[in-house]
PDB file of C-alpha atoms and ligand atoms in Angstrom:
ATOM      1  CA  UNK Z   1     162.893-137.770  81.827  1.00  0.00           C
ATOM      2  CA  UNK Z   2     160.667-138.487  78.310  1.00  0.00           C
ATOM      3  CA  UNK Z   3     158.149-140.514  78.612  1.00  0.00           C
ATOM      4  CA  UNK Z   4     157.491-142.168  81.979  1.00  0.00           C
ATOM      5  CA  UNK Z   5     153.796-141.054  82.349  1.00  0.00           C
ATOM      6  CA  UNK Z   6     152.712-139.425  86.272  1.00  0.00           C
ATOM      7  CA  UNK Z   7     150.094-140.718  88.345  1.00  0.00           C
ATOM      8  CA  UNK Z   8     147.926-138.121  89.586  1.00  0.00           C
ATOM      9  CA  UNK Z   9     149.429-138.328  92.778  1.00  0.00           C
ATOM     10  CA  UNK Z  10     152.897-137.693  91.234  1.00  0.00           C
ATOM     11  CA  UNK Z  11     151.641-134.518  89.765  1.00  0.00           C
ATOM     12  CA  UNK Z  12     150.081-133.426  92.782  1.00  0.00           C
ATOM     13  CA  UNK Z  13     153.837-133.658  94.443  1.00  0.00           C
ATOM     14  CA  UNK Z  14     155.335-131.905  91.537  1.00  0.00           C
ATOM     15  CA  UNK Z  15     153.046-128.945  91.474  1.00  0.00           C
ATOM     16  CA  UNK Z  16     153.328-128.419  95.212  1.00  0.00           C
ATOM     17  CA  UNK Z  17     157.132-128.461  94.940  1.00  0.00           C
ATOM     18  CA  UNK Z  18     157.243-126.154  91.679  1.00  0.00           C
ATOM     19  CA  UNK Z  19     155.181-123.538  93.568  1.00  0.00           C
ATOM     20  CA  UNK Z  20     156.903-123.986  97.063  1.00  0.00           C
ATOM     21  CA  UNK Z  21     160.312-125.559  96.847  1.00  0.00           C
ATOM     22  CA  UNK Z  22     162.123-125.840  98.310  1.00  0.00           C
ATOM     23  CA  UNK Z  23     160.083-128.315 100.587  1.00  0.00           C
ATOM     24  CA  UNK Z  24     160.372-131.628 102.571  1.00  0.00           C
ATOM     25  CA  UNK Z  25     159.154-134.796 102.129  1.00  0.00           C
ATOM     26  CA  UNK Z  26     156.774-134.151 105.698  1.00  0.00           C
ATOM     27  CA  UNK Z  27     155.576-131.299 104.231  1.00  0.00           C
ATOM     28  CA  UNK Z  28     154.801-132.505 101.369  1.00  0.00           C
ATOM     29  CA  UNK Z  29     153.036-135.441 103.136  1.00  0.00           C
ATOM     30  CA  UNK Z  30     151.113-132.687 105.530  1.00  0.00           C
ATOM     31  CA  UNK Z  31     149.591-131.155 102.298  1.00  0.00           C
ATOM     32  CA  UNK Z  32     148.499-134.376 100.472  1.00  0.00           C
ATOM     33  CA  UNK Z  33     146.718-135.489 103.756  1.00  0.00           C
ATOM     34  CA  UNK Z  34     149.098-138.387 103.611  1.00  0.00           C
ATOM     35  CA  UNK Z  35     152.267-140.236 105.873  1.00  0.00           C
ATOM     36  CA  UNK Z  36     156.010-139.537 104.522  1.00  0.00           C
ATOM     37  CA  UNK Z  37     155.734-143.440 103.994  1.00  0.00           C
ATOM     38  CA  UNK Z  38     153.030-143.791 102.027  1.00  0.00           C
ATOM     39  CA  UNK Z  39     155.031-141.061  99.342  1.00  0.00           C
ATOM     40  CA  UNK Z  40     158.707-142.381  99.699  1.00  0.00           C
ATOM     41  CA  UNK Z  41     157.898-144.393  96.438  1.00  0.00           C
ATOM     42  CA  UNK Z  42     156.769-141.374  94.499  1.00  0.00           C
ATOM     43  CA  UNK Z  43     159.447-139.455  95.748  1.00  0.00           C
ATOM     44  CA  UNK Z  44     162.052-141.854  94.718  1.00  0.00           C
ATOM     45  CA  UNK Z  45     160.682-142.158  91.650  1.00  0.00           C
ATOM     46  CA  UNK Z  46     160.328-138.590  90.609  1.00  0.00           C
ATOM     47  CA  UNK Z  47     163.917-138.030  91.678  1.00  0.00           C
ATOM     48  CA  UNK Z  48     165.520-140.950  89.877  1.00  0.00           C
ATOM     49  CA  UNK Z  49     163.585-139.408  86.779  1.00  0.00           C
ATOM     50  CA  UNK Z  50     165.023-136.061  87.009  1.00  0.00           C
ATOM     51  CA  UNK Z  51     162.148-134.571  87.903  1.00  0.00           C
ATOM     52  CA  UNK Z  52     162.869-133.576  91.765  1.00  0.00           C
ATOM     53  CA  UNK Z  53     166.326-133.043  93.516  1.00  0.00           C
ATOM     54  CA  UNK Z  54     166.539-133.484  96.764  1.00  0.00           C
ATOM     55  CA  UNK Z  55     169.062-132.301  98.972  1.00  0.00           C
ATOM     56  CA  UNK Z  56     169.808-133.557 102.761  1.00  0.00           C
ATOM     57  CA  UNK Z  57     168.408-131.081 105.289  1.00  0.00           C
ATOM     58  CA  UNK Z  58     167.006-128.384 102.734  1.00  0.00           C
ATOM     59  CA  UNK Z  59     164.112-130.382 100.777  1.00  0.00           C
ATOM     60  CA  UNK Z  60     162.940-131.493  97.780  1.00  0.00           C
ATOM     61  CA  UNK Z  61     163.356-129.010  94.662  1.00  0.00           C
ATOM     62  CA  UNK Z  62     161.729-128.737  90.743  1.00  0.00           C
ATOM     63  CA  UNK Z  63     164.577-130.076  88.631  1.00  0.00           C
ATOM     64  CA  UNK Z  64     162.396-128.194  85.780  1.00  0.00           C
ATOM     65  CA  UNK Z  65     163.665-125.031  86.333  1.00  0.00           C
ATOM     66  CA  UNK Z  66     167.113-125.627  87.039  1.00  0.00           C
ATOM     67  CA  UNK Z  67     168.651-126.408  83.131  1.00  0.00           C
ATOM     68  CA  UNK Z  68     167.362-122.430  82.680  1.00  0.00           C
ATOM     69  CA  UNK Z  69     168.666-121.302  86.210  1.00  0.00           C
ATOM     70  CA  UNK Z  70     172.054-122.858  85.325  1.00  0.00           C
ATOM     71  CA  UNK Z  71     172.300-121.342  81.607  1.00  0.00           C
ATOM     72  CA  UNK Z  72     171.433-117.574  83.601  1.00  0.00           C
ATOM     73  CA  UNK Z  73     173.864-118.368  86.302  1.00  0.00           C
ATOM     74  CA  UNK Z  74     176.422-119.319  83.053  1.00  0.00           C
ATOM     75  CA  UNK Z  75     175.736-115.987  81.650  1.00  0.00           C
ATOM     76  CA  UNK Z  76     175.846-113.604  84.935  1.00  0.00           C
ATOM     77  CA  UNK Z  77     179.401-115.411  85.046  1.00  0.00           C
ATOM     78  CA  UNK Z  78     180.999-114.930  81.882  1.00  0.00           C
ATOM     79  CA  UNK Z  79     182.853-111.386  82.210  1.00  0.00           C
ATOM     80  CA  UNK Z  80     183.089-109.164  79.058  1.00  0.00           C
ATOM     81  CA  UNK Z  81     186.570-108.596  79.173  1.00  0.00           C
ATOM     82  CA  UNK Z  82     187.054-112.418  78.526  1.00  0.00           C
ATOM     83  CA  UNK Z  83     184.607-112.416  75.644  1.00  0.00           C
ATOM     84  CA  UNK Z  84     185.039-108.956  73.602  1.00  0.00           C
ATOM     85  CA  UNK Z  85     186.255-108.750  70.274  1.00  0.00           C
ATOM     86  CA  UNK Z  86     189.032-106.103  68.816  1.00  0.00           C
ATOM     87  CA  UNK Z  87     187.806-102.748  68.041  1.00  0.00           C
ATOM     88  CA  UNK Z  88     187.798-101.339  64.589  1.00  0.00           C
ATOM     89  CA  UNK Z  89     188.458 -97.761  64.791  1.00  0.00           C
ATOM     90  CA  UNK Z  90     188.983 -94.717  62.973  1.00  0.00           C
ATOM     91  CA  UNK Z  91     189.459 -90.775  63.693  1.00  0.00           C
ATOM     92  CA  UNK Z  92     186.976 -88.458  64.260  1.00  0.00           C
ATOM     93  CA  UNK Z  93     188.227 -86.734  60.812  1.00  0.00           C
ATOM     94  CA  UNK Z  94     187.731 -89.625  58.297  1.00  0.00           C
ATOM     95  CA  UNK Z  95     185.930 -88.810  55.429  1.00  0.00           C
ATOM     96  CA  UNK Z  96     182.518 -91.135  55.114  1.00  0.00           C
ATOM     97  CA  UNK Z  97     183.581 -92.694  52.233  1.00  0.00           C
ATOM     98  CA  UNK Z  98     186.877 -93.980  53.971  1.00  0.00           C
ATOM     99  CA  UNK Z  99     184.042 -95.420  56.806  1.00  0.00           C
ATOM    100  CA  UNK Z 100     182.639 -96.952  54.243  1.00  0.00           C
ATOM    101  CA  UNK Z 101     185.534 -98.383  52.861  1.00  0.00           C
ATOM    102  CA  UNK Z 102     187.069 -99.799  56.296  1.00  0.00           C
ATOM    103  CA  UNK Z 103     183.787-101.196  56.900  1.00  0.00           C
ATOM    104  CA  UNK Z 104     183.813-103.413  53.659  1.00  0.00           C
ATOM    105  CA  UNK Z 105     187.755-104.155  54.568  1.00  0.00           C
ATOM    106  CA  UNK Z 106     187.269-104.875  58.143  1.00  0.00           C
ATOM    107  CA  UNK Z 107     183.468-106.747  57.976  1.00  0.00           C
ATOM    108  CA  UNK Z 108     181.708-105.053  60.946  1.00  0.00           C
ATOM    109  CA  UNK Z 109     178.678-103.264  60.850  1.00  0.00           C
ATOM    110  CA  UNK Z 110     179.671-100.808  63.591  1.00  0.00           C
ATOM    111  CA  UNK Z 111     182.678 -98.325  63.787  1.00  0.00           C
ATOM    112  CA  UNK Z 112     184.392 -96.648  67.026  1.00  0.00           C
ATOM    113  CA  UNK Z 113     185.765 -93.134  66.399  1.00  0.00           C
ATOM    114  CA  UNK Z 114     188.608 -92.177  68.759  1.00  0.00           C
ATOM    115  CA  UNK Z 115     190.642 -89.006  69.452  1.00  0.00           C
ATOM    116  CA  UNK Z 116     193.675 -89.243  70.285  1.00  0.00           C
ATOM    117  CA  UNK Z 117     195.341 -92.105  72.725  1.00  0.00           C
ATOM    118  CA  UNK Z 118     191.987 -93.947  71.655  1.00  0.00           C
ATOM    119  CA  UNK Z 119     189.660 -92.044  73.840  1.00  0.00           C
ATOM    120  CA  UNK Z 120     185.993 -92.927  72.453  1.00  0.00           C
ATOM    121  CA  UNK Z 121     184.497 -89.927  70.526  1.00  0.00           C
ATOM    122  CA  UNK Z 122     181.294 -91.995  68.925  1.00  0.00           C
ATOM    123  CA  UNK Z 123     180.096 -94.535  67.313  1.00  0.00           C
ATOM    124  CA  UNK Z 124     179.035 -95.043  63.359  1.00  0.00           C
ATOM    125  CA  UNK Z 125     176.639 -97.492  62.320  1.00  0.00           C
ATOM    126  CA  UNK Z 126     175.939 -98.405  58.651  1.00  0.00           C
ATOM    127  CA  UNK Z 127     172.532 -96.738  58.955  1.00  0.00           C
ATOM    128  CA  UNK Z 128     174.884 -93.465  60.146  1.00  0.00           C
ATOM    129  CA  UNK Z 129     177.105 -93.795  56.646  1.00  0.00           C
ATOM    130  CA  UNK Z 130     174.033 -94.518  54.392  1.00  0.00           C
ATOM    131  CA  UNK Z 131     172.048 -91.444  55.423  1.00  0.00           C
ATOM    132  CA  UNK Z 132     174.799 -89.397  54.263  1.00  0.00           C
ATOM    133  CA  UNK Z 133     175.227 -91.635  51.215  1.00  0.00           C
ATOM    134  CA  UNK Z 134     171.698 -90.974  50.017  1.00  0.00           C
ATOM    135  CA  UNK Z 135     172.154 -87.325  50.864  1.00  0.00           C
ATOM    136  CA  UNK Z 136     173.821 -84.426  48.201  1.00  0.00           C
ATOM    137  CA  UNK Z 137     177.049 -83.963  50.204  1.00  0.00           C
ATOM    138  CA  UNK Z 138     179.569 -85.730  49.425  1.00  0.00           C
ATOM    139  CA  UNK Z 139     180.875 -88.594  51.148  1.00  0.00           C
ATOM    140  CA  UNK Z 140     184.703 -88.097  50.443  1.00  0.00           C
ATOM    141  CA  UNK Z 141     184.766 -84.429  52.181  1.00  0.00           C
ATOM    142  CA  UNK Z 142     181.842 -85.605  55.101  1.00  0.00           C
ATOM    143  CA  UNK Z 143     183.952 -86.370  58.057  1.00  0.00           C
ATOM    144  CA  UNK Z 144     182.379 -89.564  60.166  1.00  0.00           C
ATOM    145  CA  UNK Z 145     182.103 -86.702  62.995  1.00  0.00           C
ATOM    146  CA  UNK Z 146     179.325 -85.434  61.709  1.00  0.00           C
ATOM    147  CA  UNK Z 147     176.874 -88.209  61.370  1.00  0.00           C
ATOM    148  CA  UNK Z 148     178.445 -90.284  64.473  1.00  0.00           C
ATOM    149  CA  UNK Z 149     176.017 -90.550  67.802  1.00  0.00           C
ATOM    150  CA  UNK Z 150     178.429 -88.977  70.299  1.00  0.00           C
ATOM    151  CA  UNK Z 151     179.899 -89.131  73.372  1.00  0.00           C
ATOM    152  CA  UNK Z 152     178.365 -88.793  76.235  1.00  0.00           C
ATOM    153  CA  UNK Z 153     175.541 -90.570  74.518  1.00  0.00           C
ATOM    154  CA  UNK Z 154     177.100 -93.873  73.665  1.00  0.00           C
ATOM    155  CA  UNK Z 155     176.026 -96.727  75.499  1.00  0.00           C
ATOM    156  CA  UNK Z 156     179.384 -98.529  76.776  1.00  0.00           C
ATOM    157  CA  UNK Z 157     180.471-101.691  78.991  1.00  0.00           C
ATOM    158  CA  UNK Z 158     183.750-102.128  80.996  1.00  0.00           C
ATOM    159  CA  UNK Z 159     185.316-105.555  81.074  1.00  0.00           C
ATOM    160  CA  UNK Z 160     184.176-106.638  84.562  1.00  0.00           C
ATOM    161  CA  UNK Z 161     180.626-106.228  83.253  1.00  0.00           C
ATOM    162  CA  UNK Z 162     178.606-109.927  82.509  1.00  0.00           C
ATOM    163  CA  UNK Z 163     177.556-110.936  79.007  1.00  0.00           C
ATOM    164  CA  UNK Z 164     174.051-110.431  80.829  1.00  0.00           C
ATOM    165  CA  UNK Z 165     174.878-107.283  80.784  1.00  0.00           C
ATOM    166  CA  UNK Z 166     176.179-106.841  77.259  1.00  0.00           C
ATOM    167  CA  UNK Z 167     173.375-108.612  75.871  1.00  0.00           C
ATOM    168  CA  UNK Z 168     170.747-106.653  77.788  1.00  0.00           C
ATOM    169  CA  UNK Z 169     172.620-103.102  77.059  1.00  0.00           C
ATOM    170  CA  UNK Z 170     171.963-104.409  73.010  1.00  0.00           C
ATOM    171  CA  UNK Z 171     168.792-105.210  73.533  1.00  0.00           C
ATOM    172  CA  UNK Z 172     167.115-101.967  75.602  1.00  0.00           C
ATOM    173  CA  UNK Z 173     169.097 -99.422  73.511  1.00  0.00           C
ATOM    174  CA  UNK Z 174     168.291-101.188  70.250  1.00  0.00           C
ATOM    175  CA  UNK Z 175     171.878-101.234  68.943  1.00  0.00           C
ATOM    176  CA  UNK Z 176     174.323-104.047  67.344  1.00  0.00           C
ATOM    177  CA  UNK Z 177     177.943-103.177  69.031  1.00  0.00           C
ATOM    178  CA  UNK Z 178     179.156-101.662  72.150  1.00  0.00           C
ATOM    179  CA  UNK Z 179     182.641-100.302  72.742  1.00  0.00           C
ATOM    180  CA  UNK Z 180     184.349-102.142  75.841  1.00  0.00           C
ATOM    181  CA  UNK Z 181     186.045 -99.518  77.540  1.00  0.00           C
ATOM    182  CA  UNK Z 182     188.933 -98.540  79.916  1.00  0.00           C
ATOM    183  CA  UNK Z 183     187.757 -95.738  82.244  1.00  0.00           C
ATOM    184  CA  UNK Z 184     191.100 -92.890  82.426  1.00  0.00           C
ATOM    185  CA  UNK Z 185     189.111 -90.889  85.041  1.00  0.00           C
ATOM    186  CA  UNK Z 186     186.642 -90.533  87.593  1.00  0.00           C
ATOM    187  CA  UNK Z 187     184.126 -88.358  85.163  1.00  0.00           C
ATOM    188  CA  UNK Z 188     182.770 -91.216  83.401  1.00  0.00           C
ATOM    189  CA  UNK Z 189     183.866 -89.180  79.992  1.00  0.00           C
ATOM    190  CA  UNK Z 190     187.369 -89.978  79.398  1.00  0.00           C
ATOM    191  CA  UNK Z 191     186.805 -93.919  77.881  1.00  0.00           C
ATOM    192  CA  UNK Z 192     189.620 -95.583  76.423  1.00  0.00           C
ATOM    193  CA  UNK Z 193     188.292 -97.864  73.903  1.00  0.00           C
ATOM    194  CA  UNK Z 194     189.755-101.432  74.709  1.00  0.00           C
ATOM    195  CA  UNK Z 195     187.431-104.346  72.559  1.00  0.00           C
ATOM    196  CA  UNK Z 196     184.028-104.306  71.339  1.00  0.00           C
ATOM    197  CA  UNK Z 197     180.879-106.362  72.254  1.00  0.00           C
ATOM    198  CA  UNK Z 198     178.421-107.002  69.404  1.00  0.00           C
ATOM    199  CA  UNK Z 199     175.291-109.264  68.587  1.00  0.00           C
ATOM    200  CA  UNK Z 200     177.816-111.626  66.509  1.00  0.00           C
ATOM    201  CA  UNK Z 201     179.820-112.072  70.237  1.00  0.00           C
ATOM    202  CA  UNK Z 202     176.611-113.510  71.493  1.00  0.00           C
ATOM    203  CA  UNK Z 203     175.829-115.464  68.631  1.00  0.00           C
ATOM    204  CA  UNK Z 204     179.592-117.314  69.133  1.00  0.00           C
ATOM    205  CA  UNK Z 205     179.150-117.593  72.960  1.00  0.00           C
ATOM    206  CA  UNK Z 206     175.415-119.338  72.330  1.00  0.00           C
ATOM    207  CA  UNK Z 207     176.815-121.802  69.430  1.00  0.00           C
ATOM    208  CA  UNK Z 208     179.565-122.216  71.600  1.00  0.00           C
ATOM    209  CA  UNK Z 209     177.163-123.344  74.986  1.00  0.00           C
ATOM    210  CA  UNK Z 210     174.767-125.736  72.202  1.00  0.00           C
ATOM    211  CA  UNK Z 211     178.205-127.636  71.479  1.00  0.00           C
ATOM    212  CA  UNK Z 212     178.774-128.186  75.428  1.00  0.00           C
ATOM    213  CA  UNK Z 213     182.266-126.539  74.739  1.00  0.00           C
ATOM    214  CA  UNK Z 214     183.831-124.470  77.714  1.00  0.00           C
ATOM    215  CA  UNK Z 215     183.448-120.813  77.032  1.00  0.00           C
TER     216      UNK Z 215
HETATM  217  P1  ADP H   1     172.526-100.009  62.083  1.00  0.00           P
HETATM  218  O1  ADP H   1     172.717 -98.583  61.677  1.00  0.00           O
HETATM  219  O2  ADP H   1     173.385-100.917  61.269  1.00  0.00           O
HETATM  220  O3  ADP H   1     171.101-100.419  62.183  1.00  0.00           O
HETATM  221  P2  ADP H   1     172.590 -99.846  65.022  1.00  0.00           P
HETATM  222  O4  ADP H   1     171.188-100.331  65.139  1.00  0.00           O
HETATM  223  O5  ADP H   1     173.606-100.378  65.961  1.00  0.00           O
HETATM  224  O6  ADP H   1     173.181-100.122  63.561  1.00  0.00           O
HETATM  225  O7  ADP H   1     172.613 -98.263  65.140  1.00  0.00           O
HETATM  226  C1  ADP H   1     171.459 -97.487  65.263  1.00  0.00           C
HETATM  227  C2  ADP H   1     171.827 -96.103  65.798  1.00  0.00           C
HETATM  228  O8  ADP H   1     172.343 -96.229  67.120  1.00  0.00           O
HETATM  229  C3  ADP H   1     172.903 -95.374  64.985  1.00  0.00           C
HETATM  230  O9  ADP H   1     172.554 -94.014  64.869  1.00  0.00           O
HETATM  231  C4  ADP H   1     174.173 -95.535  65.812  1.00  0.00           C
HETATM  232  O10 ADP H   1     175.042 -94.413  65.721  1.00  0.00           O
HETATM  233  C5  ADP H   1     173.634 -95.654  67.220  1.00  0.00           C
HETATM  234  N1  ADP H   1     174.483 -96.541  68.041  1.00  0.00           N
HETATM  235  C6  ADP H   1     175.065 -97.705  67.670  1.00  0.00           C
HETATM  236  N2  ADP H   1     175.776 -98.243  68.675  1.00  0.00           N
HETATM  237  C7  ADP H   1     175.643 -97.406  69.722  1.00  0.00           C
HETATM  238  C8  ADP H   1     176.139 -97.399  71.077  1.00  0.00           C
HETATM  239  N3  ADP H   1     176.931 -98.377  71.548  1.00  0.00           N
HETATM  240  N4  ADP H   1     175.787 -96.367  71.872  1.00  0.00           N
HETATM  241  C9  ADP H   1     174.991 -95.369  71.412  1.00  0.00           C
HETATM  242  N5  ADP H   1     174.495 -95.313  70.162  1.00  0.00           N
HETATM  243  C10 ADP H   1     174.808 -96.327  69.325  1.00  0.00           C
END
């Protein structure tokens, strides 16, 4: 597209089919005051430049819009389950200090705790671990339990769920990792932790779409 420079008449043609696309080449013609002849030269030239697609029977649309149309379309499509990473986890019992530790061993910011038959309990985030850190209890005989955010308040995503979906979840609840999770029942409380879905997963996924590679 770069540089070819518009006539005004051009930019009349693309502003009527960014606001009302799709449209056809009469209408077009209707609003300009002009014949379908006199703008078959400006059409063909604003399609050959990427500007316009046109499609038989349906119009003339605003090839401007689409590369961001395509990339949402991309991301509605990719499914969690295909995406999510393994789940570190520990029991509800762990001391803090042993969080601490299987953070620095395992590199993740963000910790599932599971009961038994990994059924989700909480989640512990380093914020979680630090404000019992800078506290006067100590962190060997503080189990994670007790500074966890627990169930039912964790903020989860099955595997059928989009990466739309994971990404928005980690942006409106303000968090960095979401447990992908198995259902066991209909109560919406029994959550088998399968994988996890964190703000490094997106990172991957968007490096991933800059290299054109299939994700
Ligand atoms: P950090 O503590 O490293 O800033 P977060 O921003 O993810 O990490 O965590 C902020 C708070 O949100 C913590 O109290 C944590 O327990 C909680 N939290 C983290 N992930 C979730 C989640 N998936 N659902 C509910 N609460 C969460």
């Amino acid at each position: 597209m770069g540089t070819i420079e518009l006539t005004k008449r051009q930019g009349q043609i693309l502003e009527i089919v960014r606001t009302e696309g799709p449209i056809t080449g009469e209408q077009i013609a209707d609003q300009l005051g002009l014949t379908r002849a006199t703008l078959r030269p400006d059409l063909a030239i604003l399609t050959m430049a990427g500007f316009l697609e046109a499609r038989p029977r349906v119009g003339y649309f605003y090839a401007g819009k689409k590369n961001g149309q395509i990339f949402g379309e991309q991301l509605r499509k990719m499914l969690i389950k295909e995406h999510k990473a393994v789940p570190i986890v520990i029991a509800e019992n762990t001391s803090v200090y042993d969080a601490i530790v299987t953070m620095f061993m395992e590199d993740v910011g963000t910790i599932f705790v599971v009961k038994d038959h990994g059924i989700l309990a909480g989640v512990v985030s380093r914020k979680d671990l630090l404000k019992v850190a800078i506290g006067k209890q100590d962190t060997h005989e503080v189990p994670v339990s007790l500074t966890m955010t627990r169930m039912p308040n964790i903020v989860t995503l099955t595997g059928d769920e989009t990466v739309y979906d994971g990404a928005k979840k980690l942006i409106d609840y303000q968090i960095d990792s979401i447990p992908v999770v198995k259902p066991l029942d209909d109560s919406g409380r029994t959550l088998e932790v399968i994988g996890r879905f964190t703000k490094t997963t997106i990172a991957k996924i968007f490096v991933e779409l800059g290299e054109n590679k299939e994700v």
